[in-house]
Amino acid sequence: MASFVARRVLATLAVLFFASLIAFVLLRASPGDPARKLLGPQASEQAVAALRADMGVDRPLLEQYGTYVADLATGDLGYSWRTRTTVTDELAARLPATLELAASAMVFALLLAIPIGVLSAGRRRWVDRVSRSAAIVGLGMPQFWLGLVLILVFFTWLGIAPAPFGRIDDTVALPARTTGLLLVDSLLAGDLAAFRNALAHLLLPALTLAIPLAAYLSRIVRRSTIDVYRNDYVRTARAKGASEARVLFRHALPNALLPILTLSGMWFGELMAGALLVEAVFNWPGIGGWVAQSIQAQDYAPVQGAILLGALVYSVVNLVTDLLYGVVDPRIRLATS
Amino acid sequence: MNLHGSEPAPASAGAVGATGRETLLRVRGLNVTFGPAADPIRSVRGVDLDVRSGEVVALVGESGSGKTVSALALLGLLPAGARVTMDEAVLAGEDRAAMSDEELRLLRGARVGTVFQDPLSSLNPVQRIGDQIVEAIRLHRRVGVREARRLAVARLAQVGIPDPERRCRDYPHQFSGGMRQRAMIAMALASSPPLLIADEPTTALDVTVQAQILDLLQELRRELSMGVLLITHDLGVVGRVADRVVVMSRGEVVERGETEQILSRPSDPYTVRLLDSLPRLDVAKSAPPAAGDAAEEIALETSGLEVVFSRRRGPLGGRALGVRAVDDVSLTVGAGRTLGLVGESGCGKTTLGRAIVQLVEATAGHVTIGGTRLGGESARRLRDLRRHFQLVFQDPRASLDPRQRIGRILEEPLALHGLCGDGEQRRRRVAELLELVGLGPEFATRLPHELSGGQRQRIGIARALALEPSLIVLDESVSALDVAIQAQILALLERLQRELGIAYVFISHDLAVVRQIADTVAVMYLGRVVESGPSEAIYRGPRHPYTAALLSAVPVADVRRERARERIALHGDPPSPADPPSGCAFHTRCWLRRRLDDPAVCTTTRPALGGRADSSQHRAACHFADRQAALLPASLLGATQGASA
């Protein structure tokens, strides 16, 4: 077990190294001059050259990479010339918003997909037909469009959703920051008003992210439930006298949800990527908009930081899923130990 | 040592109460239909069944005869879409016909215990064994978790699981096959039901383990006076444990009666055919070859063959693990002869078969086929050589490409080896091959799923024959087939051998089938050959205690002889091949060693495969091979020699 984790941590470090290399090379290979971008077309050649020297982009590439890696090793992710802040500060401020959004979307997706999938696996055919059509629609819709539709319906027409601006209303006092996740912080502070307000803001963007994933997962849950019900141990449970509810919750579901665990881990990365677009639609103060603007400004450090962060989140989530798999499936647990 | 009462329990057909026995199951006119009402498939038609307490009733039939469907129908466990009707039914003393689904559910487990065929797939893989038994207890009794756990441990102890307190925390995959089936039985017994329905409970198990499970069922029947409905296709098992037999064919009961009468004087032609096609331990190969043919050509020779599967070391050190699947095996098979390779699951017989046909690389030793020594040649050369040795698999459904027509399947080996160039020639060869295995040319255009199991296995054989090999390895190739079909395939194999002079390596766990087809036999245990020699010599006078135990464990379909037999019981399961015992690998389970007061040599020195002066062909790897004969139960030999001709 310990050796398994150790091996995976080493692998993660290797992934991070290659991600840093790719991010570095790709940014520098793209055309354009970051100093010129920053100063605008009116600036003089001298001013641009001075800024280039300041930014360090006039040095040889190898030297630049050396400095970058050396800084990384001390935990310094660099400096954003566009916003004039360190990347670390910026990430600390924005990452919780994106994580909260992606994690809630994952929870919503599972809450939708599991019951829908299980019901579609049942004997009532119409449930399956409806859920299959819904899944096709859910998977087919572009996310930014889905977000706009939700805003139109729930904010503009029905008026039951808050305005799509940010994570919480300005009028509501922010709870003391512990984790940066508003839902968690407000609960820790016992501030129910703030919790409700934050949840209301979160609902639409999280749903926008969750719906395509829920559509996909519900089909997997259906397939997997049908397969599990064909197993002999389901017959054994019935022969013991277990009720259908017990057969489902004690015997079928724990086995049927095993593949969902792996898929959820793999899809968490997709959710982070999808968050970039959805954040733009809902003016969500996460890393999405910030990264998009940094890319346009050819602001190297934030983009490199975001790519590294993405690789890190993806690796960690997959490591956690693999460890969880060992917890829920005893066959795997014993094979690795 | 388990000695069983030679007297079968008297099973008079008297009315309820006349023998002091309670009727546990009484069904009249059971019908089960599937499919659309307009065109129904009638799986079970008008079946009557009775089981009283303290008796074992066997429901016998081939696959598809409706025996399992009948039992599932009574329990209400058939899938939706099945329509069940019955004129009258009493299940565990209650009126089954008038029961609601919910009442029937509460009856299951509480009053009727059920054991299924495959104990691995029948247990929930992600729940501990103990928890699964606790669930079965608490579904029907208001007891706390702690009390239920105590009861579960007691049940596991009752069915013979050693160290039950620790083992009940294990998961199903940590149990061996026999232990899993014991755990299933413990679960079925959780609420002390008066009636037990066991659906092929020993079919997935090795013979020595089967013997243990059958003993256990007998014990339960005797001590708890349970009624048992035993569903099986194996007439040997019937002869061993059943008091009465009900024979089913195509959804109907064709014959019923007391076991002895049915097995010795069957009246229905179907039962007669079933018994006739049964391979018997006491009937040898029909045309034994002339003995001592010195100029015999050798088709296959292995010498010192060894296959070690090794797992690489972990990144942080640790001992390298190796499993000796095949260990120092030297065998010869004469041209046109059959070698029977027998042993329990995990003994390495399949790996040996694959090493012979070069599908697994030997780590030492070599294989010589038709005078050509194999090993170390280039992939291309090996591909050319493959036409001389072919393999037929166990599962004919899984080993044929479902999307290829039979003609294509049979043409493929020809095309690969550049034989029979043009289309016309190839078509003719396919028709020829089909005829060889007893099928018409029209089969060439069919798809595998349109064929029956027996027909598919014929195609598997035809495919192996296509290249006119000198050797075919048959790996459990008749094990999945019903006895009647099995008999046909065996007859086909014998005919092909006579006509084409092919040598067979016939791998099987079924000692009766091997006796019927093999000229010589090799018995394997933990990767090594422990006894080898002419089939007749081995079956008439086994020299290794393991062979004797295997022969003793095979139940025969002859009530008088079966119940008079004194058995050699092997305890426990074969040890792990990854960590074999020291000295003689069999010493941990050896009955002979115990009889001889545990001589030390067995644990220290590995016995070599040696022959006696008078029969150098018949060799056994046992330090005390020559002392065994005196200690063998006479009745064991009675079962294998037999009076029947």
PDB file of N, CA and C in Angstrom, chain A residues 264-307:
ATOM      1  N   SER A 264     -15.845   8.814 -12.625  1.00  0.00           N
ATOM      2  CA  SER A 264     -15.977  10.119 -11.978  1.00  0.00           C
ATOM      3  C   SER A 264     -14.611  10.757 -11.823  1.00  0.00           C
ATOM      4  N   GLY A 265     -13.630   9.962 -11.432  1.00  0.00           N
ATOM      5  CA  GLY A 265     -12.281  10.488 -11.284  1.00  0.00           C
ATOM      6  C   GLY A 265     -11.770  11.053 -12.590  1.00  0.00           C
ATOM      7  N   MET A 266     -12.006  10.268 -13.669  1.00  0.00           N
ATOM      8  CA  MET A 266     -11.503  10.717 -14.960  1.00  0.00           C
ATOM      9  C   MET A 266     -12.222  11.977 -15.441  1.00  0.00           C
ATOM     10  N   TRP A 267     -13.500  12.080 -15.050  1.00  0.00           N
ATOM     11  CA  TRP A 267     -14.279  13.222 -15.540  1.00  0.00           C
ATOM     12  C   TRP A 267     -14.067  14.482 -14.727  1.00  0.00           C
ATOM     13  N   PHE A 268     -13.434  14.369 -13.560  1.00  0.00           N
ATOM     14  CA  PHE A 268     -13.237  15.568 -12.761  1.00  0.00           C
ATOM     15  C   PHE A 268     -12.372  16.564 -13.526  1.00  0.00           C
ATOM     16  N   GLY A 269     -11.381  16.045 -14.227  1.00  0.00           N
ATOM     17  CA  GLY A 269     -10.541  16.914 -15.060  1.00  0.00           C
ATOM     18  C   GLY A 269     -11.369  17.638 -16.112  1.00  0.00           C
ATOM     19  N   GLU A 270     -12.302  16.894 -16.726  1.00  0.00           N
ATOM     20  CA  GLU A 270     -13.183  17.492 -17.732  1.00  0.00           C
ATOM     21  C   GLU A 270     -14.015  18.623 -17.122  1.00  0.00           C
ATOM     22  N   LEU A 271     -14.446  18.387 -15.883  1.00  0.00           N
ATOM     23  CA  LEU A 271     -15.267  19.407 -15.226  1.00  0.00           C
ATOM     24  C   LEU A 271     -14.465  20.683 -15.029  1.00  0.00           C
ATOM     25  N   MET A 272     -13.186  20.525 -14.626  1.00  0.00           N
ATOM     26  CA  MET A 272     -12.333  21.713 -14.432  1.00  0.00           C
ATOM     27  C   MET A 272     -12.186  22.459 -15.756  1.00  0.00           C
ATOM     28  N   ALA A 273     -12.005  21.708 -16.823  1.00  0.00           N
ATOM     29  CA  ALA A 273     -11.857  22.340 -18.130  1.00  0.00           C
ATOM     30  C   ALA A 273     -13.159  23.017 -18.543  1.00  0.00           C
ATOM     31  N   GLY A 274     -14.269  22.326 -18.332  1.00  0.00           N
ATOM     32  CA  GLY A 274     -15.572  22.877 -18.684  1.00  0.00           C
ATOM     33  C   GLY A 274     -15.871  24.127 -17.876  1.00  0.00           C
ATOM     34  N   ALA A 275     -15.330  24.180 -16.653  1.00  0.00           N
ATOM     35  CA  ALA A 275     -15.580  25.322 -15.780  1.00  0.00           C
ATOM     36  C   ALA A 275     -15.085  26.614 -16.425  1.00  0.00           C
ATOM     37  N   LEU A 276     -14.029  26.534 -17.257  1.00  0.00           N
ATOM     38  CA  LEU A 276     -13.487  27.744 -17.884  1.00  0.00           C
ATOM     39  C   LEU A 276     -14.578  28.487 -18.648  1.00  0.00           C
ATOM     40  N   LEU A 277     -15.374  27.724 -19.440  1.00  0.00           N
ATOM     41  CA  LEU A 277     -16.439  28.353 -20.235  1.00  0.00           C
ATOM     42  C   LEU A 277     -17.588  28.817 -19.365  1.00  0.00           C
ATOM     43  N   VAL A 278     -18.003  27.904 -18.463  1.00  0.00           N
ATOM     44  CA  VAL A 278     -19.175  28.209 -17.656  1.00  0.00           C
ATOM     45  C   VAL A 278     -18.905  29.422 -16.759  1.00  0.00           C
ATOM     46  N   GLU A 279     -17.673  29.552 -16.280  1.00  0.00           N
ATOM     47  CA  GLU A 279     -17.331  30.696 -15.435  1.00  0.00           C
ATOM     48  C   GLU A 279     -17.527  32.006 -16.201  1.00  0.00           C
ATOM     49  N   ALA A 280     -17.194  31.963 -17.484  1.00  0.00           N
ATOM     50  CA  ALA A 280     -17.352  33.175 -18.294  1.00  0.00           C
ATOM     51  C   ALA A 280     -18.826  33.546 -18.373  1.00  0.00           C
ATOM     52  N   VAL A 281     -19.716  32.548 -18.567  1.00  0.00           N
ATOM     53  CA  VAL A 281     -21.147  32.823 -18.704  1.00  0.00           C
ATOM     54  C   VAL A 281     -21.721  33.392 -17.408  1.00  0.00           C
ATOM     55  N   PHE A 282     -21.293  32.871 -16.263  1.00  0.00           N
ATOM     56  CA  PHE A 282     -21.881  33.273 -14.993  1.00  0.00           C
ATOM     57  C   PHE A 282     -21.014  34.299 -14.248  1.00  0.00           C
ATOM     58  N   ASN A 283     -20.001  34.852 -14.913  1.00  0.00           N
ATOM     59  CA  ASN A 283     -19.088  35.808 -14.274  1.00  0.00           C
ATOM     60  C   ASN A 283     -18.562  35.269 -12.944  1.00  0.00           C
ATOM     61  N   TRP A 284     -18.194  34.053 -12.973  1.00  0.00           N
ATOM     62  CA  TRP A 284     -17.730  33.373 -11.759  1.00  0.00           C
ATOM     63  C   TRP A 284     -16.257  33.717 -11.540  1.00  0.00           C
ATOM     64  N   PRO A 285     -15.904  34.197 -10.363  1.00  0.00           N
ATOM     65  CA  PRO A 285     -14.525  34.644 -10.145  1.00  0.00           C
ATOM     66  C   PRO A 285     -13.541  33.500  -9.932  1.00  0.00           C
ATOM     67  N   GLY A 286     -13.545  32.529 -10.803  1.00  0.00           N
ATOM     68  CA  GLY A 286     -12.624  31.406 -10.670  1.00  0.00           C
ATOM     69  C   GLY A 286     -11.383  31.617 -11.514  1.00  0.00           C
ATOM     70  N   ILE A 287     -10.677  30.519 -11.819  1.00  0.00           N
ATOM     71  CA  ILE A 287      -9.449  30.670 -12.593  1.00  0.00           C
ATOM     72  C   ILE A 287      -9.730  30.739 -14.089  1.00  0.00           C
ATOM     73  N   GLY A 288     -10.954  30.400 -14.498  1.00  0.00           N
ATOM     74  CA  GLY A 288     -11.272  30.304 -15.913  1.00  0.00           C
ATOM     75  C   GLY A 288     -11.030  31.598 -16.682  1.00  0.00           C
ATOM     76  N   GLY A 289     -11.736  32.665 -16.263  1.00  0.00           N
ATOM     77  CA  GLY A 289     -11.633  33.935 -16.978  1.00  0.00           C
ATOM     78  C   GLY A 289     -10.217  34.484 -16.909  1.00  0.00           C
ATOM     79  N   TRP A 290      -9.618  34.295 -15.763  1.00  0.00           N
ATOM     80  CA  TRP A 290      -8.267  34.805 -15.523  1.00  0.00           C
ATOM     81  C   TRP A 290      -7.272  34.133 -16.488  1.00  0.00           C
ATOM     82  N   VAL A 291      -7.421  32.810 -16.654  1.00  0.00           N
ATOM     83  CA  VAL A 291      -6.520  32.093 -17.555  1.00  0.00           C
ATOM     84  C   VAL A 291      -6.767  32.539 -18.994  1.00  0.00           C
ATOM     85  N   ALA A 292      -8.057  32.688 -19.362  1.00  0.00           N
ATOM     86  CA  ALA A 292      -8.385  33.075 -20.730  1.00  0.00           C
ATOM     87  C   ALA A 292      -7.738  34.423 -21.073  1.00  0.00           C
ATOM     88  N   GLN A 293      -7.870  35.372 -20.136  1.00  0.00           N
ATOM     89  CA  GLN A 293      -7.288  36.694 -20.391  1.00  0.00           C
ATOM     90  C   GLN A 293      -5.764  36.626 -20.432  1.00  0.00           C
ATOM     91  N   SER A 294      -5.188  35.790 -19.568  1.00  0.00           N
ATOM     92  CA  SER A 294      -3.732  35.670 -19.542  1.00  0.00           C
ATOM     93  C   SER A 294      -3.212  35.103 -20.853  1.00  0.00           C
ATOM     94  N   ILE A 295      -3.988  34.146 -21.428  1.00  0.00           N
ATOM     95  CA  ILE A 295      -3.560  33.561 -22.696  1.00  0.00           C
ATOM     96  C   ILE A 295      -3.530  34.651 -23.769  1.00  0.00           C
ATOM     97  N   GLN A 296      -4.600  35.476 -23.805  1.00  0.00           N
ATOM     98  CA  GLN A 296      -4.668  36.519 -24.819  1.00  0.00           C
ATOM     99  C   GLN A 296      -3.545  37.524 -24.667  1.00  0.00           C
ATOM    100  N   ALA A 297      -3.183  37.793 -23.398  1.00  0.00           N
ATOM    101  CA  ALA A 297      -2.141  38.783 -23.148  1.00  0.00           C
ATOM    102  C   ALA A 297      -0.746  38.169 -23.258  1.00  0.00           C
ATOM    103  N   GLN A 298      -0.683  36.871 -23.573  1.00  0.00           N
ATOM    104  CA  GLN A 298       0.588  36.160 -23.578  1.00  0.00           C
ATOM    105  C   GLN A 298       1.348  36.374 -22.282  1.00  0.00           C
ATOM    106  N   ASP A 299       0.565  36.316 -21.207  1.00  0.00           N
ATOM    107  CA  ASP A 299       1.156  36.463 -19.888  1.00  0.00           C
ATOM    108  C   ASP A 299       1.591  35.062 -19.460  1.00  0.00           C
ATOM    109  N   TYR A 300       2.896  34.780 -19.598  1.00  0.00           N
ATOM    110  CA  TYR A 300       3.359  33.399 -19.471  1.00  0.00           C
ATOM    111  C   TYR A 300       3.066  32.750 -18.119  1.00  0.00           C
ATOM    112  N   ALA A 301       3.434  33.417 -17.050  1.00  0.00           N
ATOM    113  CA  ALA A 301       3.424  32.766 -15.735  1.00  0.00           C
ATOM    114  C   ALA A 301       2.050  32.225 -15.321  1.00  0.00           C
ATOM    115  N   PRO A 302       0.961  33.015 -15.439  1.00  0.00           N
ATOM    116  CA  PRO A 302      -0.343  32.462 -15.016  1.00  0.00           C
ATOM    117  C   PRO A 302      -0.748  31.229 -15.836  1.00  0.00           C
ATOM    118  N   VAL A 303      -0.460  31.281 -17.158  1.00  0.00           N
ATOM    119  CA  VAL A 303      -0.870  30.147 -18.001  1.00  0.00           C
ATOM    120  C   VAL A 303      -0.090  28.900 -17.596  1.00  0.00           C
ATOM    121  N   GLN A 304       1.231  29.073 -17.411  1.00  0.00           N
ATOM    122  CA  GLN A 304       2.034  27.930 -16.965  1.00  0.00           C
ATOM    123  C   GLN A 304       1.537  27.402 -15.628  1.00  0.00           C
ATOM    124  N   GLY A 305       1.222  28.325 -14.730  1.00  0.00           N
ATOM    125  CA  GLY A 305       0.731  27.917 -13.407  1.00  0.00           C
ATOM    126  C   GLY A 305      -0.557  27.136 -13.527  1.00  0.00           C
ATOM    127  N   ALA A 306      -1.471  27.608 -14.396  1.00  0.00           N
ATOM    128  CA  ALA A 306      -2.760  26.935 -14.529  1.00  0.00           C
ATOM    129  C   ALA A 306      -2.588  25.535 -15.125  1.00  0.00           C
ATOM    130  N   ILE A 307      -1.673  25.421 -16.105  1.00  0.00           N
ATOM    131  CA  ILE A 307      -1.470  24.103 -16.716  1.00  0.00           C
ATOM    132  C   ILE A 307      -0.913  23.117 -15.678  1.00  0.00           C
TER     133      ILE A 307
END
